[in-house]
Coordinates of C-alpha atoms in Angstrom, one line a residue:
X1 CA 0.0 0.0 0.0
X2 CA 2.9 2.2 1.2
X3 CA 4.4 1.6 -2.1
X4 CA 1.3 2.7 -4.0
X5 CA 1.2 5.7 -2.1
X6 CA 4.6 6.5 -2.9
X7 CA 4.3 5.8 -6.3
X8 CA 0.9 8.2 -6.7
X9 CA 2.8 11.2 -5.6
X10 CA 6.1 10.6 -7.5
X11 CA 3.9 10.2 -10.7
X12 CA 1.7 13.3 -9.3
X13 CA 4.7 15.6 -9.0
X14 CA 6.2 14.6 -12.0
X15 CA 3.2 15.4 -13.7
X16 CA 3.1 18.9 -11.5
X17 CA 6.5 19.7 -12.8
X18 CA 5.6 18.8 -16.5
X19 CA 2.4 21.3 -15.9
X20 CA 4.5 23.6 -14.6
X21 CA 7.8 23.5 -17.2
X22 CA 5.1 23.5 -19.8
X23 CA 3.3 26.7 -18.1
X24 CA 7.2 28.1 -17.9
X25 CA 7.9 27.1 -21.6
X26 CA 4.5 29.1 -22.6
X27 CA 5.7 32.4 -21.1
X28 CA 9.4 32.1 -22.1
X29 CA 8.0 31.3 -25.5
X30 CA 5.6 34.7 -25.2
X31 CA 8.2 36.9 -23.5
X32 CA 10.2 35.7 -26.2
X33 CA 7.7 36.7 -29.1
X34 CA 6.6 40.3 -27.4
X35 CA 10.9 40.5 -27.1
X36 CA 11.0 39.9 -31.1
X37 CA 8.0 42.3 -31.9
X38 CA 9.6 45.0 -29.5
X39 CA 13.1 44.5 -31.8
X40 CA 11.2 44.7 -35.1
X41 CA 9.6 48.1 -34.1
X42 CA 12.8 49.0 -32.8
X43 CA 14.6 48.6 -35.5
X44 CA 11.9 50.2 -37.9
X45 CA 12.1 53.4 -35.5
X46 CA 15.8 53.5 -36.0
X47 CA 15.4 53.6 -39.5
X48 CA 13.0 56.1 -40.0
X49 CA 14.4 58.4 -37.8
X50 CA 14.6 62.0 -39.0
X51 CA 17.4 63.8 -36.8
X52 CA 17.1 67.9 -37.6
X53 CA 20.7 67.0 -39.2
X54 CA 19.3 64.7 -41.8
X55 CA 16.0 67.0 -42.4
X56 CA 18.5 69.7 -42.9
X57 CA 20.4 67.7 -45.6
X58 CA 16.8 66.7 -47.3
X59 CA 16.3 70.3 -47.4
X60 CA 19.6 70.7 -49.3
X61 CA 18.7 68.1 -52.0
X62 CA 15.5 69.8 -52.5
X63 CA 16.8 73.4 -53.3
X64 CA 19.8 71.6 -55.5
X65 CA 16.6 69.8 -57.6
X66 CA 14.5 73.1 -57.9
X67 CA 18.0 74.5 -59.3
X68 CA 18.3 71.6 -61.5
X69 CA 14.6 71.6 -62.7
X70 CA 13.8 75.7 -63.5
X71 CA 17.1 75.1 -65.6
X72 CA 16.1 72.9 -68.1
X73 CA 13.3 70.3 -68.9
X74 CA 13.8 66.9 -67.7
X75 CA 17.0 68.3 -66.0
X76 CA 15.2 66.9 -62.1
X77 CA 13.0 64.3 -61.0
X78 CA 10.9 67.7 -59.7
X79 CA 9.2 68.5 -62.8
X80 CA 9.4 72.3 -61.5
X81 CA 6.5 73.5 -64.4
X82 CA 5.6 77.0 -65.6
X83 CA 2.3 77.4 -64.6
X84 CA 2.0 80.7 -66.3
X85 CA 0.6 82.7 -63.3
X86 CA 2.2 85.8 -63.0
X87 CA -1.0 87.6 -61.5
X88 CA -1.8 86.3 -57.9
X89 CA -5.6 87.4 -56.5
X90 CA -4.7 91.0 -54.5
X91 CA -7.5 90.8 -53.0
X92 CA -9.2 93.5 -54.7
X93 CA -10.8 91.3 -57.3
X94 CA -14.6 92.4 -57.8
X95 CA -17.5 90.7 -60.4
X96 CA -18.6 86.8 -61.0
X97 CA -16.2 84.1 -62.4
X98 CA -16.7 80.7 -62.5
X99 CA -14.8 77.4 -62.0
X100 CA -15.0 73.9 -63.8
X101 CA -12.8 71.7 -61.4
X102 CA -12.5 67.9 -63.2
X103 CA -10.5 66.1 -60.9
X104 CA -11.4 62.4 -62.2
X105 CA -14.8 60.7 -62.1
X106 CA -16.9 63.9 -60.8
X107 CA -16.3 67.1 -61.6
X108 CA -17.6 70.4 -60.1
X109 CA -19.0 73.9 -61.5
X110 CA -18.9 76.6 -59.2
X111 CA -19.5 80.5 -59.5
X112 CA -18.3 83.1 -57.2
X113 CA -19.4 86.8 -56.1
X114 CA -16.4 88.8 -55.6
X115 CA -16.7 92.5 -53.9
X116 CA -14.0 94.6 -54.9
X117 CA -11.3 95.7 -52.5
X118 CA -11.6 94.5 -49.1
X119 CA -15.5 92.7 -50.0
X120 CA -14.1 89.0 -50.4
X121 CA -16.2 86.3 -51.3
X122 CA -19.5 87.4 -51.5
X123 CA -21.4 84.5 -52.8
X124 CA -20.4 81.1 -53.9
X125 CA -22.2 78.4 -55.0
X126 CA -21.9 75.1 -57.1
X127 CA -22.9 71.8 -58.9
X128 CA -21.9 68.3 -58.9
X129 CA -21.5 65.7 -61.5
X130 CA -20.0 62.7 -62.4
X131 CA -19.0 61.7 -65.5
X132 CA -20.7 58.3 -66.9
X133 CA -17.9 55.3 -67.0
X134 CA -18.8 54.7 -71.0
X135 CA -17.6 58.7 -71.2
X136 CA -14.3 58.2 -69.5
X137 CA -13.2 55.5 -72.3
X138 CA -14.8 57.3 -74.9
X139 CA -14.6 60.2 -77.3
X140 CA -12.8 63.7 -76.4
X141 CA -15.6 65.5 -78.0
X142 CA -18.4 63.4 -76.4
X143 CA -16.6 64.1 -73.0
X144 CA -16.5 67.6 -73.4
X145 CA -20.0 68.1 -74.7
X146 CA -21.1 66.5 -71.9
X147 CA -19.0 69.0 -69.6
X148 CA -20.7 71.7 -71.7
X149 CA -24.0 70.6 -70.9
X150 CA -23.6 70.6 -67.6
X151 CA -22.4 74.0 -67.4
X152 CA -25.0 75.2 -70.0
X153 CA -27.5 73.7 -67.3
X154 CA -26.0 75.4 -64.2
X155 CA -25.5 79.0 -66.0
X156 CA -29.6 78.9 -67.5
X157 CA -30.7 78.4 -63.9
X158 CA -28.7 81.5 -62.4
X159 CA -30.4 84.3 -61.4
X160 CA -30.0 87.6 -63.3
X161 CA -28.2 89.5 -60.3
X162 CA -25.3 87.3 -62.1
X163 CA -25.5 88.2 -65.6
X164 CA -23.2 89.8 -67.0
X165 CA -22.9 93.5 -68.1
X166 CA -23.7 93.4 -72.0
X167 CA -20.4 93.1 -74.2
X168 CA -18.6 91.3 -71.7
X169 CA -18.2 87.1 -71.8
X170 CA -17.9 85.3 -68.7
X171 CA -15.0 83.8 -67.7
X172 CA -13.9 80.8 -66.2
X173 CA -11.3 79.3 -64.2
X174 CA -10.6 75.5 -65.3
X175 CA -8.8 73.3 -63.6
X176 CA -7.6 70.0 -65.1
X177 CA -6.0 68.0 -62.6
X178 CA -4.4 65.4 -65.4
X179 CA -0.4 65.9 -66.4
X180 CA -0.5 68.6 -69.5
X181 CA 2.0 70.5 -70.7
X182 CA 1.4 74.3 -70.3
X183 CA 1.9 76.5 -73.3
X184 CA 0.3 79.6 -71.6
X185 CA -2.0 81.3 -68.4
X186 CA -4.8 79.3 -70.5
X187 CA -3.6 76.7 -73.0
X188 CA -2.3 73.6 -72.3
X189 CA -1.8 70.0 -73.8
X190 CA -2.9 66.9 -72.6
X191 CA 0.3 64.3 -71.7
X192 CA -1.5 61.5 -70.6
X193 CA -4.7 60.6 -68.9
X194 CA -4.7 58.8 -65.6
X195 CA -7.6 58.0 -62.9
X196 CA -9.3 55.4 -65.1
X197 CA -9.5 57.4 -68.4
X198 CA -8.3 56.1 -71.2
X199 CA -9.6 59.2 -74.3
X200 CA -6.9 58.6 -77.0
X201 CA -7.8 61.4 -79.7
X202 CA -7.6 64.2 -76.8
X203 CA -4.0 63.3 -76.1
X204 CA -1.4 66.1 -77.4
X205 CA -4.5 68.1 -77.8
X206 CA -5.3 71.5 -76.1
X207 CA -7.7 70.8 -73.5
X208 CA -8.9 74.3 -73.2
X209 CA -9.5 74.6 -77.1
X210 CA -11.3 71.5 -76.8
X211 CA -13.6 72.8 -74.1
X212 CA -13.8 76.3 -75.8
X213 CA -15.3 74.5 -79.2
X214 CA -17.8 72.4 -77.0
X215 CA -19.1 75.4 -74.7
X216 CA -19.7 77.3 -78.3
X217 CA -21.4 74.2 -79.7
X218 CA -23.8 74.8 -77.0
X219 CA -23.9 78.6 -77.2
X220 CA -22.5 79.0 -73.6
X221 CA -20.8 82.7 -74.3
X222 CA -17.8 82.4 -71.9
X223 CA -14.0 82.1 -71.7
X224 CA -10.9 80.4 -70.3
X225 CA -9.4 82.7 -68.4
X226 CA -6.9 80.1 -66.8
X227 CA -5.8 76.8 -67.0
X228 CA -5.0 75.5 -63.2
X229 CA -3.4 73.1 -61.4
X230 CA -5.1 72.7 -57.6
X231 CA -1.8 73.3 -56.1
X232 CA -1.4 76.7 -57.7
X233 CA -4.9 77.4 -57.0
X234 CA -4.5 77.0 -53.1
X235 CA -1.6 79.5 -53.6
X236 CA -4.1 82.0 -55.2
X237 CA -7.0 80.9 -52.5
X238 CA -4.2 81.8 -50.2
X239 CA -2.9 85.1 -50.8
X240 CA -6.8 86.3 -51.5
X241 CA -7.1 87.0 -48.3
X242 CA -3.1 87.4 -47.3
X243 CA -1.0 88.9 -49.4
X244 CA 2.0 87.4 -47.2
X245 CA 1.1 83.8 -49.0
X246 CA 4.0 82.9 -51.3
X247 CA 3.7 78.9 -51.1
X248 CA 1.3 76.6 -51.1
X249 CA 1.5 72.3 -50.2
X250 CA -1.4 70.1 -50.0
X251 CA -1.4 67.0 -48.3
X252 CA -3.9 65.0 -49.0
X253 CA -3.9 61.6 -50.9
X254 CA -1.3 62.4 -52.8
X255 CA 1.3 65.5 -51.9
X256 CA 2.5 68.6 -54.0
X257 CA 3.5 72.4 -53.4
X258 CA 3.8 75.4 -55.5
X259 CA 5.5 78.5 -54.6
X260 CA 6.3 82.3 -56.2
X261 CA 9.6 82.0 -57.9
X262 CA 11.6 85.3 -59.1
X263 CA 10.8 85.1 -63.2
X264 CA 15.0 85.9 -63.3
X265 CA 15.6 83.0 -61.6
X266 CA 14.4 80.6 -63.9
X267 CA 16.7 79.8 -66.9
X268 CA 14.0 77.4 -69.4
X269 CA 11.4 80.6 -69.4
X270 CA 12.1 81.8 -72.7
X271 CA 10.8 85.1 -73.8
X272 CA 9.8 88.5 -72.3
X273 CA 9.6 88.2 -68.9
X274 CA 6.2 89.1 -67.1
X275 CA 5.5 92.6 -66.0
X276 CA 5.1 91.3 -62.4
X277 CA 8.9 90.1 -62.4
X278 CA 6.9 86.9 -60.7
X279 CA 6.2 83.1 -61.7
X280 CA 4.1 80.2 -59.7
X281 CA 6.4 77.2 -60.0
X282 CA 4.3 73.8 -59.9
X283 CA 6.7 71.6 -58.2
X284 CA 5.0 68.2 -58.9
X285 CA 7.3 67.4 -55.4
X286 CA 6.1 64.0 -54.7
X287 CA 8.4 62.8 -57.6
X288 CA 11.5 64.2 -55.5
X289 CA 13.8 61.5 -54.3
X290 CA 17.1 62.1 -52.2
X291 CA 19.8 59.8 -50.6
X292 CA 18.9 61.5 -47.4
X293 CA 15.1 60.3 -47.6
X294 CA 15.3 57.3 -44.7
X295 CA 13.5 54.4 -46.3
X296 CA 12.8 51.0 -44.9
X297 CA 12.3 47.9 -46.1
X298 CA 8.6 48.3 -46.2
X299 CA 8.8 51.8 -48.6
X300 CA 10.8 49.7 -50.6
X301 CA 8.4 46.8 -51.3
X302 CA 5.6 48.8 -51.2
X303 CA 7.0 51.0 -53.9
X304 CA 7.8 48.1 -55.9
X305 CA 4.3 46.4 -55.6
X306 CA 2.8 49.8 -56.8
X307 CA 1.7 50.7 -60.3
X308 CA 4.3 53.2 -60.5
X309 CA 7.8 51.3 -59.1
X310 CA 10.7 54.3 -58.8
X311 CA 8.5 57.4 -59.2
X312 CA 6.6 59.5 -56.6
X313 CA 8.8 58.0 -53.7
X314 CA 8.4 61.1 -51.2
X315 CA 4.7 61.1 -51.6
X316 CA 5.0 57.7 -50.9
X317 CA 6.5 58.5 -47.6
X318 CA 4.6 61.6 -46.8
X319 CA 0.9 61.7 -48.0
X320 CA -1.9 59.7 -47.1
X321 CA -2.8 57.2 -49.7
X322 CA 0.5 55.5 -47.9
X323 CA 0.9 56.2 -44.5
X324 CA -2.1 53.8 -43.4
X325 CA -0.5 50.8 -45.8
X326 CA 2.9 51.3 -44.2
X327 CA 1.1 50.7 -41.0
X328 CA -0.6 47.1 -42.1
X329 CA 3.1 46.3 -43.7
X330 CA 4.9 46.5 -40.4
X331 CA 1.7 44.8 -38.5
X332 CA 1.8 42.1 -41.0
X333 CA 5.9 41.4 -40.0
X334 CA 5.1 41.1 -36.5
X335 CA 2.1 39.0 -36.3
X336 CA 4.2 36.4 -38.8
X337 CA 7.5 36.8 -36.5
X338 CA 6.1 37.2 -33.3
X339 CA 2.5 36.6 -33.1
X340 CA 1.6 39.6 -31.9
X341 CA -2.6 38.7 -32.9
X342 CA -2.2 35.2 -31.5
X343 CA -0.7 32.1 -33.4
X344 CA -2.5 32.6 -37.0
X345 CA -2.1 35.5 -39.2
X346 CA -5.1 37.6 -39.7
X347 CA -6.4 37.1 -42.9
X348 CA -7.5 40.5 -43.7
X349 CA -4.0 42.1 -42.4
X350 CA -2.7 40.0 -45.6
X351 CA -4.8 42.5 -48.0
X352 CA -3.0 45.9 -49.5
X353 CA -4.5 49.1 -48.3
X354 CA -6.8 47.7 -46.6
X355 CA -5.5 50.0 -43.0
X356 CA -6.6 53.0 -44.8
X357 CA -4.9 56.7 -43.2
X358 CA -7.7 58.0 -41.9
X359 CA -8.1 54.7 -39.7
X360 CA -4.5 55.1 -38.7
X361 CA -5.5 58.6 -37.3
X362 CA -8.6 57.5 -35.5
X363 CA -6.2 54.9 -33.7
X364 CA -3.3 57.3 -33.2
X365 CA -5.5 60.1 -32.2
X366 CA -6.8 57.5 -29.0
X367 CA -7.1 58.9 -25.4
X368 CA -9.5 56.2 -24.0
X369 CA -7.1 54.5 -21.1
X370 CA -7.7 51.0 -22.7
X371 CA -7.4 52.5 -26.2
X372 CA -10.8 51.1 -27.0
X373 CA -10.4 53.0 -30.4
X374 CA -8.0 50.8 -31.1
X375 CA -9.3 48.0 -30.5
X376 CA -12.4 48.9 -32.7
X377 CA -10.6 49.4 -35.4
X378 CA -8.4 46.3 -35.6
X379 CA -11.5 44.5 -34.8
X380 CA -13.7 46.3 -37.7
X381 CA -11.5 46.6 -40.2
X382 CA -9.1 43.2 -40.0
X383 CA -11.3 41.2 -37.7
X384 CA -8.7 40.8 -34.9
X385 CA -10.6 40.5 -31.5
X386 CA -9.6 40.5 -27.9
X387 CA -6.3 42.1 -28.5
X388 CA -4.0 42.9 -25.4
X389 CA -3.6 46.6 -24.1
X390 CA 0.0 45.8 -24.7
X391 CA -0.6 44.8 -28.3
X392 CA -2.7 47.8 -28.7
X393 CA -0.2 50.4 -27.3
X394 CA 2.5 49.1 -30.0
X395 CA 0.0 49.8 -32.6
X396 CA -0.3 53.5 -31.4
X397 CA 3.5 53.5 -31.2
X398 CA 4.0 52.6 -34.9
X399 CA 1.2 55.0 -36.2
X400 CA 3.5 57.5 -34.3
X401 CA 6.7 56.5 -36.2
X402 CA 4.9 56.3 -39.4
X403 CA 3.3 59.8 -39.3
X404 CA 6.4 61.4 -37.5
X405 CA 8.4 60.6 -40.3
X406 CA 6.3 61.9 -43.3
X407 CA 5.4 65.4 -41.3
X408 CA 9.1 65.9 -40.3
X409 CA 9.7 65.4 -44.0
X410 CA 7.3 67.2 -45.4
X411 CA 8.4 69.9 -43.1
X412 CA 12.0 69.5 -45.0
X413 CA 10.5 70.2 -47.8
X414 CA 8.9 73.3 -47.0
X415 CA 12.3 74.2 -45.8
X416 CA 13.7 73.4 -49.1
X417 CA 11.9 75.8 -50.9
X418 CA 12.2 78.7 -48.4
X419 CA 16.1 78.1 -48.4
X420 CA 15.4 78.9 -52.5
X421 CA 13.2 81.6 -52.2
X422 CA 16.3 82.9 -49.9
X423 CA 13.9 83.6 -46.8
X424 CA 15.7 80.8 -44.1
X425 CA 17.9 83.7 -42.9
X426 CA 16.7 87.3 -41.1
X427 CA 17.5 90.0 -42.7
X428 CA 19.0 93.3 -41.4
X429 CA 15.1 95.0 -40.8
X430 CA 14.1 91.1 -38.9
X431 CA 12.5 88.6 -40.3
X432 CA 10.2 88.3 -43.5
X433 CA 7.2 87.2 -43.1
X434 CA 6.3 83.4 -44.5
X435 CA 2.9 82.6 -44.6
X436 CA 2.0 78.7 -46.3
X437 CA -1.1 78.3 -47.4
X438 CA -1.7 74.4 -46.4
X439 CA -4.9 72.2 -47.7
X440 CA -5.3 68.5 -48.2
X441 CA -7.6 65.6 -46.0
X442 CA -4.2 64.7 -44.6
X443 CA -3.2 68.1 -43.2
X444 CA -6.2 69.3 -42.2
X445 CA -7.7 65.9 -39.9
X446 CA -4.7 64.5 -38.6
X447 CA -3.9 67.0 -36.0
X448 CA -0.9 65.1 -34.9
X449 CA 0.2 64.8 -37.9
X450 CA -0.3 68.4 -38.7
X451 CA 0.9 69.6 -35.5
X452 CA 4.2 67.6 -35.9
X453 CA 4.6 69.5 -39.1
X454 CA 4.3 73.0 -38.1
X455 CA 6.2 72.6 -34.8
X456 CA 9.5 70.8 -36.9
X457 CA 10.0 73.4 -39.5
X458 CA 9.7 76.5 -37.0
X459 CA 12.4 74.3 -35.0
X460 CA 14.3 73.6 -38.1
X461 CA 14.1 77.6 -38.9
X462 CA 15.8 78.2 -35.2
X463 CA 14.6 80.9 -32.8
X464 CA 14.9 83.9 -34.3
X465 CA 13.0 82.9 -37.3
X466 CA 10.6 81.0 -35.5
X467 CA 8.0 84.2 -35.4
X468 CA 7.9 84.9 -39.0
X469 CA 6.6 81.3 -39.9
X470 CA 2.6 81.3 -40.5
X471 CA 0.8 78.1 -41.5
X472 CA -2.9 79.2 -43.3
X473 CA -5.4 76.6 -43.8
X474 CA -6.7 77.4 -47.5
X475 CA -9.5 75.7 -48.7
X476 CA -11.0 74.3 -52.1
X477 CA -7.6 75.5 -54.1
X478 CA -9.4 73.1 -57.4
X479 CA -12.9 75.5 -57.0
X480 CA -12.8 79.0 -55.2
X481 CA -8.8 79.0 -56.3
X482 CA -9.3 78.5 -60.3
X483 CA -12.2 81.3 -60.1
X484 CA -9.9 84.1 -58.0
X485 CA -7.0 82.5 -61.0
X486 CA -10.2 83.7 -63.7
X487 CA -10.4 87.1 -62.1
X488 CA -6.8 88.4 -61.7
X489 CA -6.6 87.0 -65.0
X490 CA -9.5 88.4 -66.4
X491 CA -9.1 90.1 -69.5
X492 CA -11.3 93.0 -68.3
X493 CA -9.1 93.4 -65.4
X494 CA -8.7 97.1 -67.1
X495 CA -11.7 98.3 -66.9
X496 CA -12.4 97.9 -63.3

């Protein structure tokens, strides 16, 4: 019996220290996982890390490529283009112009009620449309007609406070937001479509002559009094109501700036130069790609999985189509490495783009003490449940890295271009005053984001410059912008 006994508990113990190295195994094997997730975001922190001394240098390498592309064509990866505006809104712009914004598969007609010096914006108001899919593949002339109509449509309902004074055409601000080549303030060619249309006979063609010969087919009296990009229309939207406005970045989707360059300073405008002694510079930036940019692993697959591998890299690090994919990239490594969402990979984190930026935000921008935002999200949008409060402050972690990176960058940028507009230094009378007209999703609802931003290019400008830095939120640059673009280019300027 004694023998039995003895035998129960050596088996029982043995069986209590087999439970027990097992339990011991299980938490050396987790501590071991959370240790390999910690070292992945580690090491992704070290390499995205933007010390001022390597914005500084970015900074460098964008004033060396806005040199290199105002010299010649095709002499930068920034296209730097001549966007033919010489005459910036003063603000004292008075009348009714109109805008046709066509910014891919909806386009927008607006008209705005200006008041003459110091009035503003009296009155705005516009239509929507979208353009049917058979349309987009189509003729040029049977997309334009149907742009005419439109606009035919949305000028016969206007009220006759808006008519204008007999003699005198309308005149409309148009912006095209396709690659063209510019010829002039309102003619341009058509390079190549993109955003799903596919119009062959409109390529190498004007696009404003082809919208001028279906607005008179329908016996809509009114002009083109600019051709616009939305970047250089959040410049004009901008110094409209501050005359201090001399560049203009959206970050939104997709990232670009535009700024007022000194017509001297720029070597491939051939011809007289303007009266105004001033030309707005479309910088195309996102195309702009540096040595100094730090790029990971995951920018590097990502750009090679897109549709356009070696082109737009610093949008790709900056603007929000990205950010939120970056995110899923990174979360993908660690739940395959370290099982971070348990021991299978989440199906849906396997899927591109599905973490979309303004997701990331929501999650980034959580106060709730058990980050229930988070939670919500990962749940919602990749079906991960009953993740750990430690799992879910790593998340918020690495939205932080990823968004750090692209504001402190785009800040660099903006640095860039005031280091070539030669404004980085004081001068004797104190500093000039800088004010960037900012617009984009991106920029204007995700405040960390935007925040981080504005607080690392007044650092990057040092103390005494730091006053003379003014960030101006600048709405609609595509609509309200293209209509100021019509007015200061109106050619009944004159008279008024």
């Amino acid at each position: 019996m004694k023998k039995a006994t003895v035998g129960a508990v050596v088996v029982g113990t043995a069986v209590a220290v087999a439970v027990a190295a097992l339990i011991m195994r299980h938490r050396m094997g987790k501590s071991s996982k959370w240790a390999r997730a910690r070292g992945i975001l580690k090491e992704f922190e070290e390499k995205c890390a933007t010390p001022d001394g390597k914005l500084k240098q970015v900074a460098d390498a964008m004033t060396v490529e806005m040199h290199a592309g105002l010299a010649s064509e095709g002499g930068s990866k920034l296209k730097m283009l001549i966007s033919y505006v010489d005459n910036l809104p003063t603000g004292d712009e008075g009348g009714v112009f109109y805008a046709l914004d066509l910014g891919g598969t909806n386009f927008r007609v607006l008209r705005v009620q200006l008041g003459g010096k110091d009035g503003g914006i009296i009155h705005q108001e516009f239509a929507e449309a979208s353009i049917p899919p058979n349309l987009m593949v189509g003729t040029s002339e049977a997309l334009f007609d149907y742009i005419a109509a439109e606009l035919a449509k949305f000028v016969a309902e206007e009220g006759e406070e808006f008519h204008p004074p007999p003699g005198r055409q309308r005149e409309l601000g148009f912006t095209f937001s396709f690659p063209i080549m510019q010829t002039s303030i309102n003619s341009g060619t058509l390079i190549r479509w993109t955003k799903g249309f596919s119009i062959d006979d409109t390529v190498g063609k004007d696009v404003v002559a082809e919208l001028t010969k279906a607005m008179q087919k329908r016996e809509i009296d009114m002009r083109v009094s600019a051709l616009v990009n939305d970047t250089v229309g959040t410049l004009a939207g901008g110094r409209f109501t501050n005359k201090d406005v001399s560049i203009a970045v959206i970050l939104g989707t997709g990232t670009n700036a535009a700024y007022v360059e000194r017509a001297q300073a720029i070597p491939k405008l051939h011809g007289p130069l303007p009266k105004s002694g001033e030309m707005v510079i479309n910088m195309e930036w996102g195309n702009f790609r540096s040595s100094h940019l730090p790029l990971t692993e995951y920018d590097h697959a990502m750009d090679t999985d897109s549709l356009n591998p070696g082109e737009q890299i610093f949008e790709k690090i900056c603007s929000g189509m990205y950010l939120g994919e970056i995110l899923r990239r990174v979360l993908l490594r660690m739940a395959e490495e370290a099982g971070i969402f348990g021991e299978e990979v989440p199906p849906k984190l396997k899927n591109s783009f599905i973490l979309r930026t303004p997701e990331m935000s929501a999650m980034h921008h959580d106060t709730s003490s058990d980050l229930r935002v988070v939670g919500d999200k990962l749940k919602d949008i990749l079906e991960i449940s009953n993740t750990s409060l430690k799992t879910r402050r790593l998340v918020v972690e690495l939205c932080n890295i990823v968004a750090t990176r692209g504001a402190r960058l785009a800040a660099a940028g903006i640095l860039g271009i005031i280091k070539k507009m030669g404004k980085d230094t004081p001068r004797e009378s104190g500093p000039e005053k800088i004010v960037v007209a900012m617009d984009g999703g991106l920029y204007e609802h995700y405040t960390e984001y935007s925040k981080c931003l504005e607080n690392t290019l007044v650092e990057l400008l040092g103390k005494e410059m730091a006053t003379s830095i003014v960030f101006k939120h600048a709405n609609d640059g595509s609509g309200i912008g293209a209509a100021l673009l019509a007015a200061s280019n109106s050619v009944y300027v004159e008279d008024k």
